[in-house]
Amino acid sequence: MDRNHPIAAGLAAMASTGFEIGGTPDEVANDIRLMWVDLGSPDGAFAAAADAVAELPQRPEVPVSEQPRRAALERAFGIQPVEVELTAALSARELLQRMAEMRPTPGAHGTH
């Protein structure tokens, strides 16, 4: 499976979102593993998902002069700061890489 596969993209997005909303590594890993099992436990899905994190949509860049305005709009709409999104993406990639190295078996839960 490669990072462009829909399962890889979905697991990557799910992991990143899990961290964005404040999930712990164990909670996110459990959710990812449950989804993986529901999808048939495809081989290579975690490694492909780790690579797919790099393909997740990013906010467009804005000039430095516009950043205070953008930050104010994001706060007004309740949008997380871009730093939270980037940290979540890095955490998701790290978690998915660890999961790929562990070679999980269907039905296993948690990260241990």
Short mmCIF file of N, CA and C in Angstrom, two decimals:
data_model
loop_
_atom_site.label_atom_id
_atom_site.label_comp_id
_atom_site.label_asym_id
_atom_site.label_seq_id
_atom_site.Cartn_x
_atom_site.Cartn_y
_atom_site.Cartn_z
N MET A 1 0.86 -1.17 0.00
CA MET A 1 0.00 0.00 0.00
C MET A 1 0.90 1.23 0.00
N ASP A 2 0.51 2.25 -0.75
CA ASP A 2 1.30 3.49 -0.74
C ASP A 2 0.51 4.62 -0.09
N ARG A 3 1.17 5.74 0.08
CA ARG A 3 0.57 6.84 0.83
C ARG A 3 -0.61 7.50 0.12
N ASN A 4 -0.80 7.21 -1.15
CA ASN A 4 -1.93 7.77 -1.89
C ASN A 4 -3.18 6.91 -1.81
N HIS A 5 -3.08 5.75 -1.19
CA HIS A 5 -4.23 4.86 -1.05
C HIS A 5 -5.25 5.52 -0.12
N PRO A 6 -6.53 5.40 -0.43
CA PRO A 6 -7.55 6.03 0.43
C PRO A 6 -7.50 5.58 1.89
N ILE A 7 -7.17 4.33 2.14
CA ILE A 7 -7.07 3.86 3.54
C ILE A 7 -5.93 4.58 4.25
N ALA A 8 -4.79 4.72 3.59
CA ALA A 8 -3.65 5.41 4.20
C ALA A 8 -4.00 6.86 4.49
N ALA A 9 -4.63 7.52 3.53
CA ALA A 9 -5.02 8.93 3.72
C ALA A 9 -6.02 9.06 4.86
N GLY A 10 -6.97 8.14 4.94
CA GLY A 10 -7.96 8.20 6.00
C GLY A 10 -7.37 7.97 7.38
N LEU A 11 -6.48 6.99 7.51
CA LEU A 11 -5.84 6.74 8.79
C LEU A 11 -4.96 7.92 9.20
N ALA A 12 -4.27 8.52 8.24
CA ALA A 12 -3.43 9.69 8.52
C ALA A 12 -4.28 10.84 9.04
N ALA A 13 -5.38 11.11 8.35
CA ALA A 13 -6.27 12.20 8.77
C ALA A 13 -6.88 11.91 10.14
N MET A 14 -7.25 10.67 10.37
CA MET A 14 -7.85 10.30 11.65
C MET A 14 -6.85 10.48 12.78
N ALA A 15 -5.60 10.08 12.56
CA ALA A 15 -4.58 10.21 13.60
C ALA A 15 -4.30 11.68 13.89
N SER A 16 -4.13 12.47 12.85
CA SER A 16 -3.83 13.89 13.04
C SER A 16 -4.99 14.58 13.77
N THR A 17 -6.20 14.30 13.36
CA THR A 17 -7.37 14.91 13.99
C THR A 17 -7.49 14.48 15.44
N GLY A 18 -7.19 13.22 15.71
CA GLY A 18 -7.23 12.74 17.08
C GLY A 18 -6.33 13.53 18.00
N PHE A 19 -5.13 13.86 17.51
CA PHE A 19 -4.22 14.67 18.32
C PHE A 19 -4.67 16.12 18.38
N GLU A 20 -5.23 16.64 17.30
CA GLU A 20 -5.71 18.03 17.29
C GLU A 20 -6.78 18.26 18.34
N ILE A 21 -7.63 17.27 18.56
CA ILE A 21 -8.72 17.45 19.52
C ILE A 21 -8.31 17.03 20.93
N GLY A 22 -7.03 16.74 21.12
CA GLY A 22 -6.52 16.50 22.46
C GLY A 22 -6.43 15.05 22.89
N GLY A 23 -6.51 14.12 21.96
CA GLY A 23 -6.39 12.72 22.31
C GLY A 23 -4.97 12.37 22.75
N THR A 24 -4.88 11.39 23.62
CA THR A 24 -3.58 10.89 24.06
C THR A 24 -3.07 9.90 23.01
N PRO A 25 -1.77 9.61 23.02
CA PRO A 25 -1.26 8.61 22.07
C PRO A 25 -1.99 7.27 22.18
N ASP A 26 -2.29 6.82 23.39
CA ASP A 26 -2.99 5.55 23.54
C ASP A 26 -4.41 5.61 22.97
N GLU A 27 -5.11 6.72 23.21
CA GLU A 27 -6.47 6.87 22.68
C GLU A 27 -6.46 6.90 21.15
N VAL A 28 -5.53 7.67 20.59
CA VAL A 28 -5.46 7.78 19.13
C VAL A 28 -5.07 6.43 18.53
N ALA A 29 -4.09 5.75 19.13
CA ALA A 29 -3.67 4.44 18.63
C ALA A 29 -4.82 3.44 18.67
N ASN A 30 -5.58 3.46 19.74
CA ASN A 30 -6.72 2.55 19.85
C ASN A 30 -7.75 2.82 18.75
N ASP A 31 -8.07 4.10 18.54
CA ASP A 31 -9.03 4.46 17.49
C ASP A 31 -8.52 4.04 16.11
N ILE A 32 -7.24 4.29 15.86
CA ILE A 32 -6.65 3.94 14.57
C ILE A 32 -6.68 2.42 14.37
N ARG A 33 -6.31 1.70 15.40
CA ARG A 33 -6.29 0.24 15.30
C ARG A 33 -7.70 -0.31 15.06
N LEU A 34 -8.69 0.23 15.74
CA LEU A 34 -10.07 -0.22 15.53
C LEU A 34 -10.52 0.03 14.09
N MET A 35 -10.18 1.21 13.55
CA MET A 35 -10.53 1.51 12.17
C MET A 35 -9.81 0.56 11.21
N TRP A 36 -8.53 0.31 11.49
CA TRP A 36 -7.73 -0.61 10.66
C TRP A 36 -8.38 -2.00 10.62
N VAL A 37 -8.82 -2.48 11.77
CA VAL A 37 -9.49 -3.79 11.83
C VAL A 37 -10.79 -3.73 11.03
N ASP A 38 -11.57 -2.67 11.21
CA ASP A 38 -12.83 -2.53 10.47
C ASP A 38 -12.60 -2.51 8.96
N LEU A 39 -11.43 -2.03 8.55
CA LEU A 39 -11.11 -1.96 7.11
C LEU A 39 -10.47 -3.25 6.59
N GLY A 40 -10.41 -4.27 7.43
CA GLY A 40 -9.88 -5.55 6.98
C GLY A 40 -8.42 -5.79 7.34
N SER A 41 -7.83 -4.96 8.18
CA SER A 41 -6.44 -5.11 8.65
C SER A 41 -5.45 -5.20 7.49
N PRO A 42 -5.51 -4.26 6.55
CA PRO A 42 -4.63 -4.35 5.39
C PRO A 42 -3.14 -4.20 5.76
N ASP A 43 -2.33 -5.06 5.14
CA ASP A 43 -0.88 -4.99 5.35
C ASP A 43 -0.33 -3.66 4.86
N GLY A 44 0.61 -3.12 5.60
CA GLY A 44 1.31 -1.91 5.20
C GLY A 44 0.53 -0.62 5.41
N ALA A 45 -0.66 -0.71 6.02
CA ALA A 45 -1.51 0.48 6.15
C ALA A 45 -0.89 1.52 7.07
N PHE A 46 -0.28 1.11 8.17
CA PHE A 46 0.27 2.09 9.11
C PHE A 46 1.47 2.81 8.52
N ALA A 47 2.34 2.08 7.86
CA ALA A 47 3.51 2.72 7.24
C ALA A 47 3.06 3.68 6.14
N ALA A 48 2.09 3.26 5.34
CA ALA A 48 1.58 4.14 4.28
C ALA A 48 0.90 5.36 4.88
N ALA A 49 0.17 5.16 5.98
CA ALA A 49 -0.50 6.29 6.64
C ALA A 49 0.52 7.26 7.21
N ALA A 50 1.62 6.75 7.78
CA ALA A 50 2.67 7.63 8.29
C ALA A 50 3.21 8.51 7.17
N ASP A 51 3.41 7.92 5.99
CA ASP A 51 3.87 8.70 4.84
C ASP A 51 2.78 9.67 4.35
N ALA A 52 1.53 9.27 4.46
CA ALA A 52 0.42 10.09 3.98
C ALA A 52 0.22 11.35 4.82
N VAL A 53 0.73 11.38 6.04
CA VAL A 53 0.61 12.58 6.87
C VAL A 53 1.18 13.79 6.14
N ALA A 54 2.25 13.58 5.39
CA ALA A 54 2.87 14.68 4.64
C ALA A 54 1.96 15.23 3.55
N GLU A 55 0.96 14.46 3.16
CA GLU A 55 0.04 14.88 2.09
C GLU A 55 -1.23 15.53 2.63
N LEU A 56 -1.38 15.59 3.95
CA LEU A 56 -2.59 16.20 4.51
C LEU A 56 -2.66 17.67 4.11
N PRO A 57 -3.85 18.18 3.88
CA PRO A 57 -3.99 19.59 3.49
C PRO A 57 -3.42 20.53 4.56
N GLN A 58 -2.77 21.56 4.11
CA GLN A 58 -2.21 22.57 5.00
C GLN A 58 -2.89 23.90 4.68
N ARG A 59 -2.91 24.75 5.68
CA ARG A 59 -3.47 26.10 5.45
C ARG A 59 -2.57 26.86 4.50
N PRO A 60 -3.18 27.71 3.70
CA PRO A 60 -2.35 28.52 2.81
C PRO A 60 -1.52 29.52 3.61
N GLU A 61 -0.35 29.79 3.09
CA GLU A 61 0.51 30.77 3.75
C GLU A 61 -0.06 32.16 3.53
N VAL A 62 0.17 33.03 4.50
CA VAL A 62 -0.23 34.43 4.37
C VAL A 62 0.99 35.29 4.66
N PRO A 63 1.02 36.47 4.08
CA PRO A 63 2.15 37.36 4.37
C PRO A 63 2.22 37.68 5.86
N VAL A 64 3.40 37.96 6.33
CA VAL A 64 3.60 38.29 7.74
C VAL A 64 2.68 39.42 8.17
N SER A 65 2.49 40.40 7.30
CA SER A 65 1.65 41.54 7.66
C SER A 65 0.19 41.14 7.89
N GLU A 66 -0.25 40.02 7.33
CA GLU A 66 -1.64 39.56 7.47
C GLU A 66 -1.83 38.55 8.59
N GLN A 67 -0.75 38.09 9.21
CA GLN A 67 -0.87 37.05 10.22
C GLN A 67 -1.67 37.47 11.46
N PRO A 68 -1.52 38.69 11.96
CA PRO A 68 -2.37 39.07 13.11
C PRO A 68 -3.86 39.03 12.76
N ARG A 69 -4.21 39.47 11.57
CA ARG A 69 -5.62 39.45 11.14
C ARG A 69 -6.11 38.01 11.03
N ARG A 70 -5.30 37.16 10.44
CA ARG A 70 -5.67 35.75 10.31
C ARG A 70 -5.85 35.11 11.69
N ALA A 71 -4.93 35.39 12.60
CA ALA A 71 -5.02 34.83 13.95
C ALA A 71 -6.30 35.28 14.64
N ALA A 72 -6.67 36.55 14.45
CA ALA A 72 -7.90 37.07 15.05
C ALA A 72 -9.13 36.37 14.47
N LEU A 73 -9.14 36.16 13.16
CA LEU A 73 -10.26 35.46 12.53
C LEU A 73 -10.34 34.01 13.01
N GLU A 74 -9.19 33.36 13.11
CA GLU A 74 -9.19 31.98 13.58
C GLU A 74 -9.73 31.88 15.01
N ARG A 75 -9.31 32.80 15.86
CA ARG A 75 -9.84 32.81 17.23
C ARG A 75 -11.35 33.03 17.22
N ALA A 76 -11.81 33.97 16.40
CA ALA A 76 -13.24 34.28 16.33
C ALA A 76 -14.06 33.07 15.88
N PHE A 77 -13.49 32.27 14.99
CA PHE A 77 -14.21 31.10 14.48
C PHE A 77 -13.89 29.83 15.26
N GLY A 78 -13.04 29.93 16.27
CA GLY A 78 -12.69 28.75 17.08
C GLY A 78 -11.78 27.77 16.38
N ILE A 79 -10.96 28.26 15.45
CA ILE A 79 -10.03 27.41 14.71
C ILE A 79 -8.72 27.32 15.49
N GLN A 80 -8.21 26.11 15.62
CA GLN A 80 -6.94 25.90 16.32
C GLN A 80 -5.82 26.68 15.62
N PRO A 81 -4.85 27.16 16.38
CA PRO A 81 -3.69 27.79 15.75
C PRO A 81 -2.95 26.79 14.87
N VAL A 82 -2.29 27.28 13.85
CA VAL A 82 -1.59 26.40 12.92
C VAL A 82 -0.54 25.56 13.64
N GLU A 83 0.03 26.09 14.71
CA GLU A 83 1.02 25.33 15.47
C GLU A 83 0.42 24.04 16.05
N VAL A 84 -0.84 24.10 16.45
CA VAL A 84 -1.51 22.92 16.98
C VAL A 84 -1.66 21.87 15.88
N GLU A 85 -2.03 22.32 14.69
CA GLU A 85 -2.18 21.40 13.56
C GLU A 85 -0.85 20.76 13.20
N LEU A 86 0.22 21.55 13.18
CA LEU A 86 1.53 21.01 12.84
C LEU A 86 2.02 20.02 13.89
N THR A 87 1.83 20.35 15.15
CA THR A 87 2.22 19.44 16.22
C THR A 87 1.41 18.14 16.14
N ALA A 88 0.14 18.25 15.84
CA ALA A 88 -0.72 17.07 15.71
C ALA A 88 -0.25 16.20 14.55
N ALA A 89 0.11 16.82 13.44
CA ALA A 89 0.58 16.05 12.28
C ALA A 89 1.89 15.32 12.62
N LEU A 90 2.80 16.00 13.30
CA LEU A 90 4.05 15.34 13.68
C LEU A 90 3.80 14.20 14.66
N SER A 91 2.91 14.41 15.60
CA SER A 91 2.57 13.35 16.56
C SER A 91 1.92 12.17 15.85
N ALA A 92 1.05 12.46 14.89
CA ALA A 92 0.38 11.40 14.13
C ALA A 92 1.39 10.58 13.34
N ARG A 93 2.31 11.25 12.69
CA ARG A 93 3.32 10.52 11.90
C ARG A 93 4.17 9.63 12.80
N GLU A 94 4.60 10.18 13.93
CA GLU A 94 5.42 9.41 14.86
C GLU A 94 4.65 8.19 15.38
N LEU A 95 3.40 8.37 15.76
CA LEU A 95 2.59 7.27 16.26
C LEU A 95 2.40 6.20 15.18
N LEU A 96 2.05 6.61 13.97
CA LEU A 96 1.82 5.66 12.89
C LEU A 96 3.11 4.89 12.53
N GLN A 97 4.25 5.56 12.59
CA GLN A 97 5.52 4.87 12.35
C GLN A 97 5.76 3.81 13.42
N ARG A 98 5.50 4.16 14.68
CA ARG A 98 5.66 3.18 15.77
C ARG A 98 4.71 2.00 15.57
N MET A 99 3.47 2.29 15.19
CA MET A 99 2.50 1.23 14.97
C MET A 99 2.93 0.32 13.82
N ALA A 100 3.51 0.90 12.78
CA ALA A 100 3.99 0.10 11.65
C ALA A 100 5.13 -0.83 12.07
N GLU A 101 6.00 -0.34 12.93
CA GLU A 101 7.13 -1.14 13.40
C GLU A 101 6.68 -2.27 14.32
N MET A 102 5.56 -2.09 15.00
CA MET A 102 5.08 -3.09 15.95
C MET A 102 4.38 -4.25 15.27
N ARG A 103 4.03 -4.12 14.00
CA ARG A 103 3.31 -5.15 13.25
C ARG A 103 2.11 -5.67 14.03
N PRO A 104 1.15 -4.79 14.28
CA PRO A 104 0.00 -5.19 15.09
C PRO A 104 -0.81 -6.30 14.44
N THR A 105 -1.48 -7.04 15.26
CA THR A 105 -2.34 -8.09 14.76
C THR A 105 -3.79 -7.68 14.93
N PRO A 106 -4.66 -8.16 14.05
CA PRO A 106 -6.07 -7.82 14.17
C PRO A 106 -6.60 -8.21 15.56
N GLY A 107 -7.40 -7.31 16.13
CA GLY A 107 -7.99 -7.58 17.44
C GLY A 107 -7.16 -7.08 18.59
N ALA A 108 -5.90 -6.68 18.32
CA ALA A 108 -5.05 -6.14 19.40
C ALA A 108 -5.47 -4.71 19.66
N HIS A 109 -5.40 -4.28 20.90
CA HIS A 109 -5.81 -2.92 21.26
C HIS A 109 -4.68 -2.20 21.95
N GLY A 110 -4.69 -0.86 21.91
CA GLY A 110 -3.67 -0.06 22.57
C GLY A 110 -2.38 -0.06 21.79
N THR A 111 -1.32 0.49 22.37
CA THR A 111 -0.04 0.58 21.67
C THR A 111 0.97 -0.41 22.25
N HIS A 112 0.54 -1.29 23.13
CA HIS A 112 1.47 -2.21 23.77
C HIS A 112 1.34 -3.59 23.18
#
